[in-house]
Coordinates of C-alpha atoms in Angstrom, one line a residue:
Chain A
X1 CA 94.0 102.6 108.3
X2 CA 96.6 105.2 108.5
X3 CA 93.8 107.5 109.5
X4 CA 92.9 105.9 112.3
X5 CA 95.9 105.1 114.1
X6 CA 96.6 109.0 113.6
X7 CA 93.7 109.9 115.2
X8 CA 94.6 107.8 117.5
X9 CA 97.8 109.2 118.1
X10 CA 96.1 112.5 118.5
X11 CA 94.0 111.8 120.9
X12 CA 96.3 110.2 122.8
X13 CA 99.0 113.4 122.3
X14 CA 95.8 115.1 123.7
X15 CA 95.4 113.1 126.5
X16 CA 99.3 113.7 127.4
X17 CA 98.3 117.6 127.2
X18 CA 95.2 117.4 129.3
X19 CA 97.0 114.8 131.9
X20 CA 99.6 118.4 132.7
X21 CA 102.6 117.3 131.5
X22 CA 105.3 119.6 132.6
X23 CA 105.5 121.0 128.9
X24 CA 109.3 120.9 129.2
X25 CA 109.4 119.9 125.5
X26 CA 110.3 116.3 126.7
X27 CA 108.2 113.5 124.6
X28 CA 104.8 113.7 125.1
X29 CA 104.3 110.3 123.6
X30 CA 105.1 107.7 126.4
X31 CA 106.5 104.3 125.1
X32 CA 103.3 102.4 126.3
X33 CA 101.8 104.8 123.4
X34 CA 103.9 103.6 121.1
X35 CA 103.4 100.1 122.0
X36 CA 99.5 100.7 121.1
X37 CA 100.3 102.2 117.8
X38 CA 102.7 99.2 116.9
X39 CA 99.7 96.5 117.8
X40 CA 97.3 98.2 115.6
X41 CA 100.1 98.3 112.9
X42 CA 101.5 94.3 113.3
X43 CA 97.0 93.9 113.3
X44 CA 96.5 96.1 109.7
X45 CA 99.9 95.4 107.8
X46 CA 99.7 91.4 106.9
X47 CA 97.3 89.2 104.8
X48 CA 96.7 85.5 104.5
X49 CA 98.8 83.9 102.0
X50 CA 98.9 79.9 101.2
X51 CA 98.3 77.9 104.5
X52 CA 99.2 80.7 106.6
X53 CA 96.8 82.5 108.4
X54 CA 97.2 86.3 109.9
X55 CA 96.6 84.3 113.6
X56 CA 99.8 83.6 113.5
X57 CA 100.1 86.8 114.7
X58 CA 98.5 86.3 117.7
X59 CA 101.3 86.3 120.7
X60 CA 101.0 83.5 124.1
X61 CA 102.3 85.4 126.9
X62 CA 105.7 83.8 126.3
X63 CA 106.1 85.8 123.3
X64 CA 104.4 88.8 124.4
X65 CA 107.1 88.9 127.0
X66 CA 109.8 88.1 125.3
X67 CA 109.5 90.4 122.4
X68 CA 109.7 93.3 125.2
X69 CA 112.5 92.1 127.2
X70 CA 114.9 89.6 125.3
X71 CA 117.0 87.6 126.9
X72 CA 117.0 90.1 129.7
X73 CA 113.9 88.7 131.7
X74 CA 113.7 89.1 135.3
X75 CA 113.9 86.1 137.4
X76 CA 110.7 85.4 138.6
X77 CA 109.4 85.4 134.9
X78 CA 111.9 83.3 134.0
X79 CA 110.9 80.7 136.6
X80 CA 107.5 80.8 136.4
X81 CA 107.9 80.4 131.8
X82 CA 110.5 77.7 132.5
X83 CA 108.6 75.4 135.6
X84 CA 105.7 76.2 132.7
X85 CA 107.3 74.9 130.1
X86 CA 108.3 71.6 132.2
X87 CA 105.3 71.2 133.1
X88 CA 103.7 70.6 129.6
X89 CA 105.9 68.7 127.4
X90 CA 104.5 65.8 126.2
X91 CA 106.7 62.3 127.0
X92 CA 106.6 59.7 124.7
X93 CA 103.8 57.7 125.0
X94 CA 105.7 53.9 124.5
X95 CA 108.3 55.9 127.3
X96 CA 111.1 55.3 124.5
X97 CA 113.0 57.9 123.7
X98 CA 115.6 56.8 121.1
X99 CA 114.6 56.0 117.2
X100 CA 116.6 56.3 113.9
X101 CA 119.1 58.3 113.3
X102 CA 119.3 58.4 109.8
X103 CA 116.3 59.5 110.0
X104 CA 116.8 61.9 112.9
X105 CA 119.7 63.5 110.2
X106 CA 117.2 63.9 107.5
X107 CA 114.8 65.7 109.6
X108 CA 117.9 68.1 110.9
X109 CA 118.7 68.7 107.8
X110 CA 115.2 69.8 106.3
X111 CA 114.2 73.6 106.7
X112 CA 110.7 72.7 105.2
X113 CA 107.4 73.4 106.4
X114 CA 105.0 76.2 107.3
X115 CA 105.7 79.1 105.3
X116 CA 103.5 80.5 102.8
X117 CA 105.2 78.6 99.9
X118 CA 105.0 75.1 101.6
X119 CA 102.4 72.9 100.9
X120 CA 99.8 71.6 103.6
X121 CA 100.8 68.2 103.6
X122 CA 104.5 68.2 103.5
X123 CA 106.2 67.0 106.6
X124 CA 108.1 69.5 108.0
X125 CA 111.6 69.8 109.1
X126 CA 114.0 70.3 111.9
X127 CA 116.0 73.4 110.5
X128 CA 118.2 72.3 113.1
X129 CA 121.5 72.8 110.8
X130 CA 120.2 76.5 110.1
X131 CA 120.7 77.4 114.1
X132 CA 123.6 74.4 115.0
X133 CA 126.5 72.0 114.0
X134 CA 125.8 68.5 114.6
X135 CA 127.8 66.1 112.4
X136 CA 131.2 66.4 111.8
X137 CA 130.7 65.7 108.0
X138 CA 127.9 68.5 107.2
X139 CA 130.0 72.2 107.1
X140 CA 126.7 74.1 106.1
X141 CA 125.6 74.9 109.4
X142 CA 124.5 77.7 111.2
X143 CA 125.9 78.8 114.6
X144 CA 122.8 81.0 116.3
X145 CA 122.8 78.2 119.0
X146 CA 125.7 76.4 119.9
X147 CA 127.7 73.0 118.4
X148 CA 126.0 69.8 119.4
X149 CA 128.6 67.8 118.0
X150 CA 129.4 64.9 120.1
X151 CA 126.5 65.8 122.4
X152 CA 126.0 61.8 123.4
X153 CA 129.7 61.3 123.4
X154 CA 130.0 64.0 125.9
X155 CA 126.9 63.8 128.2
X156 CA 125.7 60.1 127.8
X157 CA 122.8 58.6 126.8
X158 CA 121.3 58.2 130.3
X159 CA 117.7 58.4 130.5
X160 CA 118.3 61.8 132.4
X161 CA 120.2 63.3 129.0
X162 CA 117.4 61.4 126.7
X163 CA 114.7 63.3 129.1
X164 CA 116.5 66.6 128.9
X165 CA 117.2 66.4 124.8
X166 CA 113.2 65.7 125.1
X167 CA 112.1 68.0 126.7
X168 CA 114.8 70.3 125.0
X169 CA 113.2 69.5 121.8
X170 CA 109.5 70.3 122.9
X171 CA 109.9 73.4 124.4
X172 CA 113.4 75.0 125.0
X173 CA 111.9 77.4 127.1
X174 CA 111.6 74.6 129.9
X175 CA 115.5 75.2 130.5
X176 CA 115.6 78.8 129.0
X177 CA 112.8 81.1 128.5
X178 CA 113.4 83.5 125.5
X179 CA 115.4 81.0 123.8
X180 CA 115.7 81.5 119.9
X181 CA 115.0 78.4 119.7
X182 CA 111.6 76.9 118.3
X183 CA 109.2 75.1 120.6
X184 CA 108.7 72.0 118.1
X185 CA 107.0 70.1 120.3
X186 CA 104.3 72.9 121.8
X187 CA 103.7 74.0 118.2
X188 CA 103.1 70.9 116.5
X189 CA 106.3 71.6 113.9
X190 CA 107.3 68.2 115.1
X191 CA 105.4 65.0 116.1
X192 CA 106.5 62.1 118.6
X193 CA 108.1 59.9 116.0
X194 CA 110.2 62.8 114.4
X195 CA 111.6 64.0 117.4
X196 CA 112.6 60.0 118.7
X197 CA 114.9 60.1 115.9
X198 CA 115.9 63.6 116.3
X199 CA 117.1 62.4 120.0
X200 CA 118.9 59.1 118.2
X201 CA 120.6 61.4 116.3
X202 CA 122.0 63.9 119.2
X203 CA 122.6 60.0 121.5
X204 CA 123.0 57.0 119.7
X205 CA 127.0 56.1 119.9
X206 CA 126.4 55.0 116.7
X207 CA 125.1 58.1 115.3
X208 CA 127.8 60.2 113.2
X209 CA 127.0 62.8 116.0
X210 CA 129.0 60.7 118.2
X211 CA 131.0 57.4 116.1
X212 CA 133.3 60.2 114.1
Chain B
X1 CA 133.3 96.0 94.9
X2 CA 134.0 94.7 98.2
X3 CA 134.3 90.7 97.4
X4 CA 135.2 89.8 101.0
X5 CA 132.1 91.3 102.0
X6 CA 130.2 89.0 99.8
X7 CA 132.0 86.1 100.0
X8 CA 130.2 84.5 102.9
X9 CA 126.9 85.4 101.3
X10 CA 127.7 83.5 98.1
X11 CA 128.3 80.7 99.6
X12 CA 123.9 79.2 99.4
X13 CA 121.4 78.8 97.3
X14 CA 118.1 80.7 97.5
X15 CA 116.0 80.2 100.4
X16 CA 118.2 78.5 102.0
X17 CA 116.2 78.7 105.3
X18 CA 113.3 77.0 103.9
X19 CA 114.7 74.1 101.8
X20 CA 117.2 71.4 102.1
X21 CA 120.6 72.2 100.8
X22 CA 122.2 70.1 98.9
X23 CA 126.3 70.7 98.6
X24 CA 126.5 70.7 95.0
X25 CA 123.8 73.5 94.5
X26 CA 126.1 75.4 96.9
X27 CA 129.5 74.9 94.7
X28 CA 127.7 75.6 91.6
X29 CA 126.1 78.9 93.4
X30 CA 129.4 79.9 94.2
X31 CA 130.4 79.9 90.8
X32 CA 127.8 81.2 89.4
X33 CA 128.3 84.7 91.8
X34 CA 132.2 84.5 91.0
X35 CA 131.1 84.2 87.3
X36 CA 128.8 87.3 87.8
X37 CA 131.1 89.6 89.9
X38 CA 134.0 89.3 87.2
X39 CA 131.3 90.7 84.7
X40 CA 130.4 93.6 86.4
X41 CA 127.1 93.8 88.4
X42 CA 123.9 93.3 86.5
X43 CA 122.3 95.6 88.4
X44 CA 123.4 98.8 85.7
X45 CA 120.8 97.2 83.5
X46 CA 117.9 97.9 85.7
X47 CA 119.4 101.2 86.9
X48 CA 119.6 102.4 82.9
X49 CA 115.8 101.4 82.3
X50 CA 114.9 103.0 85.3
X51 CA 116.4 106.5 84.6
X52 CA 114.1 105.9 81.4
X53 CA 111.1 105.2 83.2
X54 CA 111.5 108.9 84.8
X55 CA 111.9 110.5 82.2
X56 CA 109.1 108.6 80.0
X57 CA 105.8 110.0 79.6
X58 CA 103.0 107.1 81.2
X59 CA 99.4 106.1 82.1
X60 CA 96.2 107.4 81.4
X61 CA 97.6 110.9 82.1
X62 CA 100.4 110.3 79.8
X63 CA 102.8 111.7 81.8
X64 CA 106.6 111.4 83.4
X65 CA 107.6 111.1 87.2
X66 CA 110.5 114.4 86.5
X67 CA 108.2 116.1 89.0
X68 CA 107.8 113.8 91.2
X69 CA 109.1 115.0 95.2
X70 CA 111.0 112.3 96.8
X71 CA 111.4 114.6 99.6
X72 CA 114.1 117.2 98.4
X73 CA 111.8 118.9 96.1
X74 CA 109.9 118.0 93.0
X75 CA 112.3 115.9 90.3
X76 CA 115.6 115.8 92.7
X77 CA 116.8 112.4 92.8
X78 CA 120.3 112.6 93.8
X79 CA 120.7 111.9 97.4
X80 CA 117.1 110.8 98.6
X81 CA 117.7 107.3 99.1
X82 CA 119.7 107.7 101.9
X83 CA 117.0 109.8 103.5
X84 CA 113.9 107.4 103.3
X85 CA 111.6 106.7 104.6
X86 CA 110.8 110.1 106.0
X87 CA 107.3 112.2 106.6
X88 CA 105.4 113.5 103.6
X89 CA 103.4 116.8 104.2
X90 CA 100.7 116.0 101.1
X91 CA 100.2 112.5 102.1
X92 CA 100.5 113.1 105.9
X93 CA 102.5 109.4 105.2
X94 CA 105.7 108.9 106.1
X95 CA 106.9 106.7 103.7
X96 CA 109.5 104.6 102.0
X97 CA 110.7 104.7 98.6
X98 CA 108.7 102.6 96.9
X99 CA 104.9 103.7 98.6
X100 CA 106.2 107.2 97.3
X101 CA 106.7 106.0 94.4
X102 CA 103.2 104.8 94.1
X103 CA 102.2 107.9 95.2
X104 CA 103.8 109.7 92.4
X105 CA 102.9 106.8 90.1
X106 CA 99.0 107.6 90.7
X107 CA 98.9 111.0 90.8
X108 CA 101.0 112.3 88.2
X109 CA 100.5 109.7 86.1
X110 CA 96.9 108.1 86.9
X111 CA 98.4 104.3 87.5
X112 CA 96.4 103.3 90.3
X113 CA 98.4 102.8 93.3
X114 CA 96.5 99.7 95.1
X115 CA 96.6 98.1 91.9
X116 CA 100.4 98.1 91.6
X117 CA 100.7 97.0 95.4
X118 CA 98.6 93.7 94.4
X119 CA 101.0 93.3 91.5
X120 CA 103.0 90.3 92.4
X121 CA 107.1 91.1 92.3
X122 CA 108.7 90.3 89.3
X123 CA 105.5 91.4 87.2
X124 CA 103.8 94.0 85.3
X125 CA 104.3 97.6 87.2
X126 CA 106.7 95.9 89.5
X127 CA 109.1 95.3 87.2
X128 CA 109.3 99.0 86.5
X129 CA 109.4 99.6 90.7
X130 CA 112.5 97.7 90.4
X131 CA 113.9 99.7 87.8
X132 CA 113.5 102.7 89.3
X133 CA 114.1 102.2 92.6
X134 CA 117.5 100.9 91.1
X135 CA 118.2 104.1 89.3
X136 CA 117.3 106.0 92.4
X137 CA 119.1 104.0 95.1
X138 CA 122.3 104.2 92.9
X139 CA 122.1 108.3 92.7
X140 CA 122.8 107.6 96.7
X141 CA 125.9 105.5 96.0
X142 CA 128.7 106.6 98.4
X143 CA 126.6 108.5 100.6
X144 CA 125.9 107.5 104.7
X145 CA 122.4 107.4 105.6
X146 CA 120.7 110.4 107.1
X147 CA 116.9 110.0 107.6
X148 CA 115.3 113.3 109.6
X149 CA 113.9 112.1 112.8
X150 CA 112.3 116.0 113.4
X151 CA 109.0 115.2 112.2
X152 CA 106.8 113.0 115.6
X153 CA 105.7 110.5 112.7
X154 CA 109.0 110.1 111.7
X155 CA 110.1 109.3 115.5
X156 CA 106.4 107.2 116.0
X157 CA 107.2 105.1 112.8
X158 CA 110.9 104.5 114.2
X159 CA 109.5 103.4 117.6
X160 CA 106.5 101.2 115.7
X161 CA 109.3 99.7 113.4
X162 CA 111.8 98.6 116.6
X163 CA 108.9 97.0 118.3
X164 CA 108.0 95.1 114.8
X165 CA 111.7 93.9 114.6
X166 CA 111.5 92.6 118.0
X167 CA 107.8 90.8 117.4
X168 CA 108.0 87.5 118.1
X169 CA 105.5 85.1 117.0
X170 CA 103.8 82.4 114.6
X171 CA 104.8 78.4 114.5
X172 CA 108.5 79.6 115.6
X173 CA 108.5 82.1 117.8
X174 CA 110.5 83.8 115.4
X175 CA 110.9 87.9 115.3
X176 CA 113.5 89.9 112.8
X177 CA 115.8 89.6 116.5
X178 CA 116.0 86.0 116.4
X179 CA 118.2 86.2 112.6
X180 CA 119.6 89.8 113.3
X181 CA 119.6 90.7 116.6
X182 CA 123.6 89.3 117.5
X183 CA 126.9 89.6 116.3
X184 CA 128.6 87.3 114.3
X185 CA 125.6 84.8 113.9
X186 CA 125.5 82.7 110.3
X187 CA 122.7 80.4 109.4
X188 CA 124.1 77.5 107.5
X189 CA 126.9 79.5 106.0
X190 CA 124.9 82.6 105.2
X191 CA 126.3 85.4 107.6
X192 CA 123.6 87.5 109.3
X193 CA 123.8 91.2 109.9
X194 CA 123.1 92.4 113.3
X195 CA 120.8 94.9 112.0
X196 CA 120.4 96.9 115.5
X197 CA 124.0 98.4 115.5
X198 CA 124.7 101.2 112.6
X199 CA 127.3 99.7 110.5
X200 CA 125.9 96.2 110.0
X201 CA 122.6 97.8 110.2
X202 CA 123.8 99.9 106.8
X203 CA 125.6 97.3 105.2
X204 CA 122.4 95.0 105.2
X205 CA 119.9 98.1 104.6
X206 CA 122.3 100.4 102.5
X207 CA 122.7 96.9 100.0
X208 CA 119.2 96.9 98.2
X209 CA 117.9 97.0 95.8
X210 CA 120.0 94.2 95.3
X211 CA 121.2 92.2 91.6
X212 CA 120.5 88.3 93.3
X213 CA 122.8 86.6 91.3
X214 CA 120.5 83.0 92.6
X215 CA 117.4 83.7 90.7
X216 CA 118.8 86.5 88.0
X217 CA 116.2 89.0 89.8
X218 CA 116.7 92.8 91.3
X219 CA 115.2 92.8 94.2
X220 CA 113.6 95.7 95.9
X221 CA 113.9 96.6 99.6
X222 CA 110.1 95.4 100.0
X223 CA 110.9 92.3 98.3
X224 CA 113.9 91.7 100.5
X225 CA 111.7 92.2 103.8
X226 CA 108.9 90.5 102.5
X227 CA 110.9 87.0 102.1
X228 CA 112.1 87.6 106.0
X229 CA 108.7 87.6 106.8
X230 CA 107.9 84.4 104.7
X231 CA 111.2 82.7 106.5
X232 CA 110.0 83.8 109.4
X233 CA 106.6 81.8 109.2
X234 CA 104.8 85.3 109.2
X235 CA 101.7 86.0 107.4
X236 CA 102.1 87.6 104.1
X237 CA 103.1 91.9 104.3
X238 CA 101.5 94.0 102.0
X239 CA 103.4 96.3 99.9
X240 CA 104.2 99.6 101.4
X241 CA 102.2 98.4 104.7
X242 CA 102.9 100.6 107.5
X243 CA 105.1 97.8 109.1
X244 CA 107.4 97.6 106.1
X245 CA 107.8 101.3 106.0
X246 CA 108.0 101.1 110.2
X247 CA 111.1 98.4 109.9
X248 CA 113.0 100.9 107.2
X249 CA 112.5 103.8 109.4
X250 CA 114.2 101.6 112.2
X251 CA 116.9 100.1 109.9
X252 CA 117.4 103.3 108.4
X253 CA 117.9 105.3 111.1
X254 CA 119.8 102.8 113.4
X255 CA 121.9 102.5 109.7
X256 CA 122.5 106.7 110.1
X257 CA 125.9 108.2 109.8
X258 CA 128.0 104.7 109.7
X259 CA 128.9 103.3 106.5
X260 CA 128.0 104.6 102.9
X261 CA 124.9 103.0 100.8
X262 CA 126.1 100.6 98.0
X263 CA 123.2 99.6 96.7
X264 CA 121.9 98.4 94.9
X265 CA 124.0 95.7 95.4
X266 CA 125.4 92.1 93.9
X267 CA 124.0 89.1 96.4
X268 CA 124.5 85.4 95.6

């Protein structure tokens, strides 16, 4: 394998030679060559292992384009992956939004769930303490996305704020594209019921979220 | 032994990431690390049988790894670490410590290289990777990284490796950037290095082979990325792949000149 992509990096140097390049000792390898190089090594460098598959590998154009610019996307991209996004989340099919959240805090708290050690069947989790704070109470929490403490206490729980914490959940990318944050929803990590109770959790007054 | 350092990396148990934490497991991980650091770091017990392991004649060729040429000649050990991975002219590789030292493995000694890269960690052959790559890591101890970027395949692998640390994908759309790519960042209360600026980049590279005071295991650099990819939801790496080797060459050199290698290291 490391053959090949050699030759392949040859060839291409050749190509570079052969195309006239001013020969001013700049790089002869452009980045778009190195891009090449890098697929064939993400394609040769993983196995299966467990219930995951080497397709998860394989990149939507959200990723694709977010891998190569960040958070820096220009805005016509960003439009287009957000009204996108919008576009497919999947409402609840009862139209209720709100469930239980005790339950909602279990699934936040679980990391579980699609890695090569986790079973098939095991319902997966939230990891929603790994990235935010949520309850005043739990102090083990990450801080890659920002405190949701008091989230319902500060924005409601109109139907608006139970659409957005929805649709939030589903596919972040619908109100910022190249988010670090999963799309539960789009991916299946999540189903319906889970996420009701997530939204509970985040915008029932009586959730810990909000009551302390 | 620079406790603050560690302190915030104490404070988990394993695998955090993946499994539910549960508060006690975190106080009595805590203790256990506070109970380990006062005794020294376990890690001198790997790094003794791996100086060994050099110098002790194996496999079907019965023979040691004293001439083995981890890029500053055949049998010099001091000061390597800090310059892997890096290109090899007899393999036309560049490559990390441990691929070389399967290289070495098989053809001084006959031990099949593929068959050690099946090995799982923690077993057989791996168990004397660990050892070694303990010895070897600590004869860097105090020094700052300084990979060569001369040789094109060292610069290709260093591009390849940035692009693999920004490749987002599987059920989470997470890349090596999600975890590692800010300042400051902590999941639950594990802090994360912002492995793209030099002297996070070498604290969090320049720390293994680490002692993990969690599961009682050393673990090799390999090992460490290899459990990023499983929290990342990534299919499985093979040992010594070409992407491993490509994310050292990026860590390594981003890690150059900063801050001195410690490894290997005490981690909760």
């Amino acid at each position: 394998m490391n053959i090949r992509i050699r030759q392949g990096a040859v060839a291409l140097a050749v190509l570079a030679t052969v195309a006239g390049c001013a020969g001013t000792g700049a790089s002869r390898v452009s980045s778009a060559d190195y891009d090449k190089d890098a697929a064939a090594v993400m394609a040769a460098s993983f196995r299966e292992q467990g219930i995951v598959k080497t397709d998860r590998l394989t990149q939507d154009e959200v990723m694709v384009a977010c891998s190569k610019f960040g958070h820096s996307l220009d805005d016509d991209l960003r439009e287009r992956f957000q009204a996108a996004a919008l576009a497919e989340v999947k409402w609840p099919s009862d139209g209720k939004y709100i469930g239980d959240w005790k339950e909602g805090e279990k699934i936040a708290q679980s990391g579980r769930g699609l890695t090569w050690t986790d079973k098939p069947d095991a319902a997966n989790g939230g990891n929603c303490y790994n990235c935010h704070r949520i309850t005043k109470k739990e102090i083990s929490y990450g801080t890659i996305g920002p405190s949701l403490y008091q989230y319902g206490k500060v924005h409601g729980s109109t139907e608006a704020t139970q659409k957005y914490v929805w649709a939030k959940i589903w596919n972040p990318n619908a109100y910022s594209a190249c988010t670090n944050m999963p799309r539960f929803g789009t991916h299946g990590i999540l189903d319906e019921k889970q996420i009701r109770h997530i939204v509970a959790l985040l915008l029932d007054p009586k959730s810990p979220v909000n009551a302390e | 032994m620079k406790n603050s350092t560690y302190a915030a990396c104490v404070v988990a148990s394993a695998f955090m990431f993946a499994t539910p934490v549960l508060a006690d497991a975190t106080a009595e991980g805590i203790a256990k690390y506070r109970e380990a650091l006062a005794e020294g770091n376990p890690a001198e017990l790997w790094e003794m049988r791996g100086e060994e392991l050099w110098k002790e004649a194996r496999g079907p060729k019965k023979a040691t790894l004293e001439k083995c040429d981890l890029g500053q000649g055949p049998g010099v050990v001091k000061g390597v670490f800090v310059t892997l991975p890096r290109h090899f002219a007899d393999t036309g590789r560049v490559q990390d410590l441990e691929s070389r030292l399967l290289t070495c493995m098989e053809t001084l000694q006959g031990i099949p290289a593929d068959e050690v890269a099946k090995t799982p960690f923690g077993k057989g052959e791996q168990k004397n990777i660990e050892a070694l790559v303990a010895w070897i890591s600590a004869e860097s101890r105090g020094m700052k990284f300084n990979l060569p970027m001369a040789h094109p395949e060292e610069k290709r692998m260093y591009e390849i490796g940035k692009r693999a640390f920004n490749y987002r994908g599987g059920t989470h759309d997470f890349g090596c950037v999600t975890c590692h790519g800010e300042d400051g960042k902590r999941i639950r209360l594990q802090d994360l290095p912002n492995l793209t600026k030099g002297p996070d980049a070498a604290r969090g590279f320049g720390s293994w082979p680490a002692y993990r005071v969690s599961s009682g295991e050393l673990w090799s650099m390999q090992r460490r990325l290899n459990d990023c990819f499983r929290q990342q939801r990534f299919p499985y790496p093979m040992y010594g792949s070409d992407v491993t080797v490509a994310l050292s060459s990026y860590l390594g050199v981003t890690a150059n000149g900063t801050v001195e290698s410690i490894a290997p290291a005490i981690k909760r």
